[in-house]
mmCIF file of C-alpha atoms in Angstrom:
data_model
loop_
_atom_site.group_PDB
_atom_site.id
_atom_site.type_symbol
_atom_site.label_atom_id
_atom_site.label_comp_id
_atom_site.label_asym_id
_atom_site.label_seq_id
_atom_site.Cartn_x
_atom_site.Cartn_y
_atom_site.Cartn_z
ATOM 1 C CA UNK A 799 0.000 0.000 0.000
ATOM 2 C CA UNK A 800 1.175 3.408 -0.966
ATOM 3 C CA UNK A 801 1.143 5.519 2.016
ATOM 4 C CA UNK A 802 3.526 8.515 0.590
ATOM 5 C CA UNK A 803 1.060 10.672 -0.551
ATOM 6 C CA UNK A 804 -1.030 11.294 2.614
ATOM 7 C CA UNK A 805 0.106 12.432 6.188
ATOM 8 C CA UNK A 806 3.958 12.574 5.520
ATOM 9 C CA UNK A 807 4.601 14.332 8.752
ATOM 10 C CA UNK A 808 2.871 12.080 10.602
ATOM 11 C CA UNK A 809 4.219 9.733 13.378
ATOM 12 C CA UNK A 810 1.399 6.888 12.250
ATOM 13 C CA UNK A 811 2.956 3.732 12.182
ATOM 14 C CA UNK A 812 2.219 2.862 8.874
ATOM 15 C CA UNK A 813 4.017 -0.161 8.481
ATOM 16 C CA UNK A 814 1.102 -2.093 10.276
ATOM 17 C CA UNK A 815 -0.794 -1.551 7.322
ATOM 18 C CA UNK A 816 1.831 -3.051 4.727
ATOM 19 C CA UNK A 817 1.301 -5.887 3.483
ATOM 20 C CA UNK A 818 3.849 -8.662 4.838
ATOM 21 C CA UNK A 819 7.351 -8.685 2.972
ATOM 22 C CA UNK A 820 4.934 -7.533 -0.198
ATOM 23 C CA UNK A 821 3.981 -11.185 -0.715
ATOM 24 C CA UNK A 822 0.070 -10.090 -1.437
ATOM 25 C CA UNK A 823 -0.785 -11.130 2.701
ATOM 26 C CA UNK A 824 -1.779 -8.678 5.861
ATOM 27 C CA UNK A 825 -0.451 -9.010 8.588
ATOM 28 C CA UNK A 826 -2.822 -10.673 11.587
ATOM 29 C CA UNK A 827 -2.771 -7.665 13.798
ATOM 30 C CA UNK A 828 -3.558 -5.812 11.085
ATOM 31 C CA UNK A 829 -6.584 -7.915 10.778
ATOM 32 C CA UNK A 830 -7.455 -7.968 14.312
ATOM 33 C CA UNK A 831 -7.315 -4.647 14.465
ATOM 34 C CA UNK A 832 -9.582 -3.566 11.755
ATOM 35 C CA UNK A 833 -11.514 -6.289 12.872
ATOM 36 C CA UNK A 834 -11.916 -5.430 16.510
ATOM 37 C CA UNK A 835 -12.513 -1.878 15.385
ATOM 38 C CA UNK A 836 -15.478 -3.416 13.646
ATOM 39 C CA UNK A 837 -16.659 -5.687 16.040
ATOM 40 C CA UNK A 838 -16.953 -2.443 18.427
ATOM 41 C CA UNK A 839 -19.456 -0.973 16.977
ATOM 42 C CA UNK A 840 -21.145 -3.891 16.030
ATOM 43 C CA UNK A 841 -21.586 -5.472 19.513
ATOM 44 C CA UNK A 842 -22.525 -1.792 21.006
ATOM 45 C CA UNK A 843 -25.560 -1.900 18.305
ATOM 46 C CA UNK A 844 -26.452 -5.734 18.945
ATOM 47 C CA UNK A 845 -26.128 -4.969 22.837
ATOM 48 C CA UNK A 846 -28.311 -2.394 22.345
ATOM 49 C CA UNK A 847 -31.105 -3.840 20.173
ATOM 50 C CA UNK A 848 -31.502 -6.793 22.081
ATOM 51 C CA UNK A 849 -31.403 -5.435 25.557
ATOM 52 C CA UNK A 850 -34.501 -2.692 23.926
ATOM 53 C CA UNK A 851 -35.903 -5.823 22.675
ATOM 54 C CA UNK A 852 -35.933 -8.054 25.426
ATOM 55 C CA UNK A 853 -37.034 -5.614 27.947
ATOM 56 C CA UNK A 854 -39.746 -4.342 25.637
ATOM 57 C CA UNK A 855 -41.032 -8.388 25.874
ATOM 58 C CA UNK A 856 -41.032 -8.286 21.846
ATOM 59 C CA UNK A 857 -40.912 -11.516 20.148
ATOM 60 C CA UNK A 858 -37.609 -12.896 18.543
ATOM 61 C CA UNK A 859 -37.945 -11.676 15.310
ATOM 62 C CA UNK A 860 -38.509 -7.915 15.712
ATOM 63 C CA UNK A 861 -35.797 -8.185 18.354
ATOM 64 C CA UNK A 862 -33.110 -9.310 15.939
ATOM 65 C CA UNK A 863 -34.084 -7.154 13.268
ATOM 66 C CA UNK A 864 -33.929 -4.359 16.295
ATOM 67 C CA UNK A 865 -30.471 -5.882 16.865
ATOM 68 C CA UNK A 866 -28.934 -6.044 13.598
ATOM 69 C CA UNK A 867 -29.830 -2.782 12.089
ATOM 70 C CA UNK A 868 -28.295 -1.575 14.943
ATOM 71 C CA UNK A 869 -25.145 -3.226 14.792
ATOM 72 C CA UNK A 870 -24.887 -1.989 11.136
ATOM 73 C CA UNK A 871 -25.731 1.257 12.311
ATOM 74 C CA UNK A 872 -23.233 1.668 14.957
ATOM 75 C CA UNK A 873 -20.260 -0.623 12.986
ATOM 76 C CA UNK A 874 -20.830 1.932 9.888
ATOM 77 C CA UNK A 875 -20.864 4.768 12.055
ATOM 78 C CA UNK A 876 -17.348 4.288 13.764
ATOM 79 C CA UNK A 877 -15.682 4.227 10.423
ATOM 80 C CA UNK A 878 -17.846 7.455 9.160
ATOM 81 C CA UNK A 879 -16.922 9.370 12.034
ATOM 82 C CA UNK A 880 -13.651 8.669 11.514
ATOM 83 C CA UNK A 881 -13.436 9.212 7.508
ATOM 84 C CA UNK A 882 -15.578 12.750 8.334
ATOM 85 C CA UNK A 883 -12.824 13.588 10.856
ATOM 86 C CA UNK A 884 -10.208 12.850 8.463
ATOM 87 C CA UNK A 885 -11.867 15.633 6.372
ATOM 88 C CA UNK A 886 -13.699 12.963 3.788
ATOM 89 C CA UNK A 887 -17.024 14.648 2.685
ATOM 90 C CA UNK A 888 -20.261 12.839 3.966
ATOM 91 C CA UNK A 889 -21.253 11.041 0.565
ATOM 92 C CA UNK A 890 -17.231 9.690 0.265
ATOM 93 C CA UNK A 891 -17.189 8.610 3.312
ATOM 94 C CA UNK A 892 -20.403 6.686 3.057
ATOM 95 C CA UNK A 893 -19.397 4.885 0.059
ATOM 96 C CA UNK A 894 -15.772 4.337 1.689
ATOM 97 C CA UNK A 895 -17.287 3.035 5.668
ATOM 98 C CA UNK A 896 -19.845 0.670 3.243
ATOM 99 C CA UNK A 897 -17.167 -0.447 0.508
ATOM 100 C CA UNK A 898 -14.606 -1.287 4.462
ATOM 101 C CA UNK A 899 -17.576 -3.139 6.866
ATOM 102 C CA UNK A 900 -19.901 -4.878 4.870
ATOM 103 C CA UNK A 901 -18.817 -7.884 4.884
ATOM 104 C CA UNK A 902 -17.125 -7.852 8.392
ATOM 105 C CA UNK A 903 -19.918 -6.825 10.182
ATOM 106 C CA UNK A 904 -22.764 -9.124 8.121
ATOM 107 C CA UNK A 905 -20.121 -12.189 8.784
ATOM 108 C CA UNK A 906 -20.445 -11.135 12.793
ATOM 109 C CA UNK A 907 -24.074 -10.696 12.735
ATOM 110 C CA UNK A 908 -24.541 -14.188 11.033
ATOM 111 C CA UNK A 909 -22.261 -15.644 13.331
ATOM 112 C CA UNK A 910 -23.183 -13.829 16.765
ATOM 113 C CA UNK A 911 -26.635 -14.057 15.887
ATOM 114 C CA UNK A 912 -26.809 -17.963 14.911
ATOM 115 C CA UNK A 913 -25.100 -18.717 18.019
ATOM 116 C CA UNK A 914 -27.863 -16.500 19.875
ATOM 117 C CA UNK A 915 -30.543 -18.407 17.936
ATOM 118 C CA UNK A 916 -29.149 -22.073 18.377
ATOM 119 C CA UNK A 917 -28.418 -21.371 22.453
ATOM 120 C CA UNK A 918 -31.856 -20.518 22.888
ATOM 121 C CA UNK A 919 -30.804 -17.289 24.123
ATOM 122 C CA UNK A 920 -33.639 -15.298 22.316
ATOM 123 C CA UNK A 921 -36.101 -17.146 25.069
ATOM 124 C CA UNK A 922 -34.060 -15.699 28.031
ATOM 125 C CA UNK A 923 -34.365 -13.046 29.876
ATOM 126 C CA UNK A 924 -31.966 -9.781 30.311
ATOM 127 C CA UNK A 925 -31.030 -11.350 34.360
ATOM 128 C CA UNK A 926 -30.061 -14.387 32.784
ATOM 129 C CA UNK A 927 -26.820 -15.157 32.324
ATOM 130 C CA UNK A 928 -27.741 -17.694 29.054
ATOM 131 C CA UNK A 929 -28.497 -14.191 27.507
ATOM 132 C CA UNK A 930 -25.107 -12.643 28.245
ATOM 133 C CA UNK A 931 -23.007 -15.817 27.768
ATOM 134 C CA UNK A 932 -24.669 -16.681 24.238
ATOM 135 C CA UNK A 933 -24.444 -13.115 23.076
ATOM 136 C CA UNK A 934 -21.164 -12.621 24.496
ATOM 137 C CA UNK A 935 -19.378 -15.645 23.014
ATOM 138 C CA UNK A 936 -21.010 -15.291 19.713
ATOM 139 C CA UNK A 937 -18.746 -11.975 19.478
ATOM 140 C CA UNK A 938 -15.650 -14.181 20.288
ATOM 141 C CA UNK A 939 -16.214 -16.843 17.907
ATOM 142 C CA UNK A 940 -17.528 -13.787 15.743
ATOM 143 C CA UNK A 941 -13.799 -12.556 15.744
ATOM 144 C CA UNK A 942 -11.930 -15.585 15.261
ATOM 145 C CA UNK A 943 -14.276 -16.402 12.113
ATOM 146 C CA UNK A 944 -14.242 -12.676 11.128
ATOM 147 C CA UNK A 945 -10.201 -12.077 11.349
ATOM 148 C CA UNK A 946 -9.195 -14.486 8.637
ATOM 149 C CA UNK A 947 -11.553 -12.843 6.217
ATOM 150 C CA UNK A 948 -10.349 -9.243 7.130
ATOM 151 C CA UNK A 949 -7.090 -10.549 6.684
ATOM 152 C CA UNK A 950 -7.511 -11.843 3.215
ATOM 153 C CA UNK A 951 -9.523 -8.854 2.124
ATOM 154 C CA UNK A 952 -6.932 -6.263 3.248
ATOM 155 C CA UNK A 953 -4.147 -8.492 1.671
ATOM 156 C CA UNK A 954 -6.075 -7.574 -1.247
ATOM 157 C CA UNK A 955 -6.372 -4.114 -1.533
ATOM 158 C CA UNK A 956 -10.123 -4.529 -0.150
ATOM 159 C CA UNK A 957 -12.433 -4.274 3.010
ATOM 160 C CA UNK A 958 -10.838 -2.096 5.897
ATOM 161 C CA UNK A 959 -7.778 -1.358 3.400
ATOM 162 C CA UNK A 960 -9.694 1.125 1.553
ATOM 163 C CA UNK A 961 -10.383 3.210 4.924
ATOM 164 C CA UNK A 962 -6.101 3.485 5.402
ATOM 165 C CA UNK A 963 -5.924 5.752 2.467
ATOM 166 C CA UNK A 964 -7.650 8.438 5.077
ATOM 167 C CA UNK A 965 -5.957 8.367 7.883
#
């Protein structure tokens, strides 16, 4: 990845982002990173929509849908803020934060959310710790399935690689 034309003077260590010893592979924590940074905003959204679910007593399926729009919301909205703040105008940024997350955050919703299905979870209540155990390890196993892919997509030139340009 080029990095000479953007922030010159800047003390960013921008060798995280290269690719290892330029044979077409990211490096891990470069993956983990970007895919942590993902899985942030993601699990603040799901958190969020199924805790307004649950204590609202709706059934599963408005509760999910609650859950993962908001996950999308708030995993979008971490790279936007941060493409905005690199001075990125709102349209750019849009089509940058969509072109990074997609397909990190709709492999962690599949995942997290299949686990919360298949644990029964979705039947539990918001003092139970089924709830926070299923919902909490489907982000963990949402990570270690997520990471590889992030990995292979910034290796690529794709994913969260297209958001280093800005920052």
């Amino acid at each position: 990845m080029d990095h000479t034309a953007h922030h010159t003077s800047t003390a960013h260590d921008h060798a995280a982002h290269q690719v290892n010893g330029g044979h077409g592979g990211a490096s891990w924590g470069t993956a983990a990173k970007a895919t942590l940074h993902c899985l942030t905003g993601c699990a603040i959204g799901e958190i969020l929509g199924m805790v307004i679910g649950t204590a609202l007593l709706w059934g599963n399926v408005p509760t999910m849908i609650l859950a993962i729009t908001l996950a999308f919301a708030f995993g979008y909205s971490f790279t936007l803020f941060a493409l905005r703040r690199a001075g990125l105008d709102f349209k750019s940024a849009v089509k940058v934060a969509l072109a990074a997350d997609t397909v990190s955050i709709a492999i962690m919703e599949l995942v997290d959310n299949g686990i919360i299905a298949l644990s029964g979870a979705m039947d539990a209540h918001l003092s139970d710790s089924l709830f926070w155990t299923a919902l909490l390890g489907g982000f963990a196993v949402a990570f270690v399935i997520t990471t590889p892919v992030n990995k292979w997509m910034i290796g690529r030139g794709k994913g969260h690689a297209v958001v280093h340009a800005y920052h």
